[in-house]
Short mmCIF file of C-alpha atoms and ligand atoms in Angstrom, two decimals:
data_model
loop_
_atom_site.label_atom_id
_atom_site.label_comp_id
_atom_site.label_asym_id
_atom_site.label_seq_id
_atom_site.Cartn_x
_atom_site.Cartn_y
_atom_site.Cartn_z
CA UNK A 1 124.61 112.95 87.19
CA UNK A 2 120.94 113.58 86.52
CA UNK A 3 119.96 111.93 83.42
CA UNK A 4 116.94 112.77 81.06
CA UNK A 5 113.71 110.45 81.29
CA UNK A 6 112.49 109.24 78.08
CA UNK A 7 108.93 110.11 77.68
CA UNK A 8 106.59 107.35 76.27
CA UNK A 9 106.19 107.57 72.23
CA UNK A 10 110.12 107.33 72.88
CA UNK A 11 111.60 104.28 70.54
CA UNK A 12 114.15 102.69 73.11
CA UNK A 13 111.12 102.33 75.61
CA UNK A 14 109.53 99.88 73.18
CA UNK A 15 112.52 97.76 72.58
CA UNK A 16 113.26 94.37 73.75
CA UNK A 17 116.38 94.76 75.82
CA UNK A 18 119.58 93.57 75.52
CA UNK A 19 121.66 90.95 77.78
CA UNK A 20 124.22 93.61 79.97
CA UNK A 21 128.04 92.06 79.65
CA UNK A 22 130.12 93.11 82.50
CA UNK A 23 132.47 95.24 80.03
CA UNK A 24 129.58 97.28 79.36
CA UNK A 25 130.87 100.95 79.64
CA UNK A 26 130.70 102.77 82.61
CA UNK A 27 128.21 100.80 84.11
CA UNK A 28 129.17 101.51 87.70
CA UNK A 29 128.55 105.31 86.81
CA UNK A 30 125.56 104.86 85.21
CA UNK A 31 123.74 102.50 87.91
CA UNK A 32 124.72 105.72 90.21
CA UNK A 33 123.16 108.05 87.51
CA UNK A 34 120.21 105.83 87.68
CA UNK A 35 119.72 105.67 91.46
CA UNK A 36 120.28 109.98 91.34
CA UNK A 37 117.99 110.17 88.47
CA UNK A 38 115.34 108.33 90.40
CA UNK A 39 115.73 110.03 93.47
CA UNK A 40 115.28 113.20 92.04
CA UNK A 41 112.42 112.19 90.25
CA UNK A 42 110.82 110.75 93.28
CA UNK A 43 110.37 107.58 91.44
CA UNK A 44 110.42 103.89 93.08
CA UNK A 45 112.07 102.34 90.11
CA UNK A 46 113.82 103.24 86.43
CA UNK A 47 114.69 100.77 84.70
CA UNK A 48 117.71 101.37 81.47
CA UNK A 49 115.76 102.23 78.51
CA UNK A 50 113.99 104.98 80.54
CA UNK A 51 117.28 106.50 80.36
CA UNK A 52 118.07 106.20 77.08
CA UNK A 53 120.48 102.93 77.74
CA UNK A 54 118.21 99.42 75.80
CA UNK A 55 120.15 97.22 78.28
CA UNK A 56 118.76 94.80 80.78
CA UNK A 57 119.13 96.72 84.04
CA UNK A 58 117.04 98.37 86.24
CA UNK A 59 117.12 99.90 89.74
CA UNK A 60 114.80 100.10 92.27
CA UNK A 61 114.26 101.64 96.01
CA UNK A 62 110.57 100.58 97.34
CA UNK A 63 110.64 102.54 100.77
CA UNK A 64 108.32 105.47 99.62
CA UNK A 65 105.58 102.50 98.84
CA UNK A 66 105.07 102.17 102.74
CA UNK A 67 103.88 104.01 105.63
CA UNK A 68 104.41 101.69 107.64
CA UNK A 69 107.55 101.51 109.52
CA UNK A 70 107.41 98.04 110.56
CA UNK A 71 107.54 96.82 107.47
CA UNK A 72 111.18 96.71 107.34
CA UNK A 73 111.28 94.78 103.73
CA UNK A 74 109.67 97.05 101.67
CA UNK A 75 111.34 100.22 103.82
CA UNK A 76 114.80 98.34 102.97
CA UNK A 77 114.22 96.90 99.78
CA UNK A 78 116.63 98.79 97.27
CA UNK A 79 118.37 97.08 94.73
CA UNK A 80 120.35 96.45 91.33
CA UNK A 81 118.44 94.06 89.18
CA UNK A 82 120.93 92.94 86.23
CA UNK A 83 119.08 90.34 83.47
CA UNK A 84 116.81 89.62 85.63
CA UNK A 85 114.71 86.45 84.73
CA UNK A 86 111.26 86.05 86.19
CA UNK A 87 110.90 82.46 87.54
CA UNK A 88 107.48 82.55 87.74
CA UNK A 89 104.45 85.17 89.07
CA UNK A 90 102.16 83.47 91.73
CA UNK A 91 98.91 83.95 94.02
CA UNK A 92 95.75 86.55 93.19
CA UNK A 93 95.27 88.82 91.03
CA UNK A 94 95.83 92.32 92.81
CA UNK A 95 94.62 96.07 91.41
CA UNK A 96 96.90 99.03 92.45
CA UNK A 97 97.35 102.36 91.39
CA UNK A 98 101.06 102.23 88.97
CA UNK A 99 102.64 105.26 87.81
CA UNK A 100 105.80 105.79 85.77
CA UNK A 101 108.12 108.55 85.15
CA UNK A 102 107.71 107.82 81.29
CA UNK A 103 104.30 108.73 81.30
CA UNK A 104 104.41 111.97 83.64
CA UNK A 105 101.44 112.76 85.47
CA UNK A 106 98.88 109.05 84.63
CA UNK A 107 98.16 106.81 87.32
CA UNK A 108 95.75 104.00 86.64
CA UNK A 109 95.09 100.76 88.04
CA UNK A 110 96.57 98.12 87.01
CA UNK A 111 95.92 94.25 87.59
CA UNK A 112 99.14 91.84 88.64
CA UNK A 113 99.38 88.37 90.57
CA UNK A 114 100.42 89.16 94.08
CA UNK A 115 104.31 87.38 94.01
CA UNK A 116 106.99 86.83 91.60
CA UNK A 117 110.03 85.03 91.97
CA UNK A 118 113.30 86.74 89.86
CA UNK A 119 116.78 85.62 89.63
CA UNK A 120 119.20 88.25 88.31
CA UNK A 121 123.07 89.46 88.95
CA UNK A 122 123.22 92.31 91.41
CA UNK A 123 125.30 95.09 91.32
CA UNK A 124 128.46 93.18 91.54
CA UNK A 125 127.14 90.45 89.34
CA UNK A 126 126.39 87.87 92.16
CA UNK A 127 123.71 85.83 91.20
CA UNK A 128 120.93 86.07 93.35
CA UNK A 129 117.52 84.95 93.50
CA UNK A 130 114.21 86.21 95.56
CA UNK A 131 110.63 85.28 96.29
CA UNK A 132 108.44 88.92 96.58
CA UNK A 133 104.97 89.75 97.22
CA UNK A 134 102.83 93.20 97.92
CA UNK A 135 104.87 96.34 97.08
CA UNK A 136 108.56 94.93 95.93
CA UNK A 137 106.74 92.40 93.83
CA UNK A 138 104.55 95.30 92.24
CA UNK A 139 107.41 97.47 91.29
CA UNK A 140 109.73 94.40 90.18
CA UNK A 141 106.95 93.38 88.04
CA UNK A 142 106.64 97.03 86.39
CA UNK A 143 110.43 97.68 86.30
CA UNK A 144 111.16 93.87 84.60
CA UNK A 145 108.15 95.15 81.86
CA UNK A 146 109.89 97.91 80.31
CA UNK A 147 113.35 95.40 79.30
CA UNK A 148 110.51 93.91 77.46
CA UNK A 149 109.20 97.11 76.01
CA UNK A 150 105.83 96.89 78.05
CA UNK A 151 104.56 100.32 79.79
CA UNK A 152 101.64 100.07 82.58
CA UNK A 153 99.15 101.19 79.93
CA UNK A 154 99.98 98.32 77.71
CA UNK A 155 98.05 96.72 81.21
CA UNK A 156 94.96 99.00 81.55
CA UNK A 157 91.73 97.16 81.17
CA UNK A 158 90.24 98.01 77.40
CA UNK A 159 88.00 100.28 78.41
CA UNK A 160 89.83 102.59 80.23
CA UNK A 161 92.27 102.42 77.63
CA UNK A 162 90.44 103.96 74.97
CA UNK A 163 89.95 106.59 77.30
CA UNK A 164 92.84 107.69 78.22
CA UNK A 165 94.60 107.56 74.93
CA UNK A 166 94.34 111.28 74.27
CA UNK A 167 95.99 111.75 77.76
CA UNK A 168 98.75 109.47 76.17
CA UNK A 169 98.87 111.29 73.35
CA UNK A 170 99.48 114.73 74.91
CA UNK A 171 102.05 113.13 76.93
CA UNK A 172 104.17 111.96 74.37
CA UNK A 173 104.25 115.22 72.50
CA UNK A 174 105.12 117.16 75.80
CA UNK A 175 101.80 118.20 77.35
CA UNK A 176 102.77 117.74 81.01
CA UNK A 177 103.68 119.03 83.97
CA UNK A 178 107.40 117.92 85.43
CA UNK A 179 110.04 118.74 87.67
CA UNK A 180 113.18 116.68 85.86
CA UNK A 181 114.70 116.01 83.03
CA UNK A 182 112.61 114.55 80.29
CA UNK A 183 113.72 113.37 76.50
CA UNK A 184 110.62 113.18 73.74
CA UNK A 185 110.64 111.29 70.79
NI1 NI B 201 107.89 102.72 84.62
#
């Protein structure tokens, strides 16, 4: 089932979010919605409260980030996250170009350290634990930010903040172009 993308100026998406319990309900169905949801959005992540759910769970499928078909990480790297716990984030400081399907139609650089090391419960709540650089590591990074009720533009440089806050603005009262399902506050 498609399910509706919150749109930033949305509540949940600035919530600290909650610990997932394994009785949560339906959460088979809904890490399915989320994967769907994604795919039809032709997004790389979505993490819970983009869907309306304040839990600490997010999904995330990094193969469109590459061209290149010999990297076989980031062209296989899909995956459950479930409280994830960041370890630690390591190496230099890289800019690239983030998105998000909360804030349809921005994309503005956006500075991270290079690796991050996560431990989390996958899908089947093994526990699990991975070192990540370059693409996976980008989109981990952004994904594990909204359980904490950061969005990318929380992490634009102050200038270019101020001016795109208009552009924010319009966005969270609707003024966008889409192609799925989108919830406003
Ligand atoms: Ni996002």
């Amino acid at each position: 089932m498609i399910l509706p993308i919150s749109i930033i100026g949305t509540a949940v998406l600035r919530k600290k979010a909650e610990t997932v319990t394994r009785d949560y309900p339906e959460l088979k169905a809904l890490i399915d919605d989320m994967f769907e949801t994604m795919y039809k959005s032709d997004g790389v992540g979505l993490a819970a409260p983009q869907v309306g759910h304040s839990i600490r769970l997010f999904v995330v499928d990094a193969a469109p980030m590459t061209d290149d078909e010999n990297d076989v990480f980031t062209k296989t790297f899909k995956r459950v996250f479930i409280n994830p716990e960041i370890v630690e984030v390591f190496g230099n400081n890289c800019s690239y170009e983030e998105g998000c399907l909360s804030v349809p139609g921005l994309h503005e650089n956006v500075v991270r350290q290079d690796g991050v090391k996560i431990k989390y419960l996958d899908e089947n709540f093994n526990e699990k634990e991975e070192t990540l650089t370059g693409a996976a590591s980008r989109v981990v990074q952004h994904e594990y930010d909204h359980l904490e009720g950061i969005l990318f533009t929380d992490k634009v440089g102050a200038l270019r903040r101020k001016l795109i806050k208009n552009k924010i603005a319009n966005i969270s009262r609707g003024k966008f172009e889409h192609n799925y399902k989108v919830k406003l506050a």
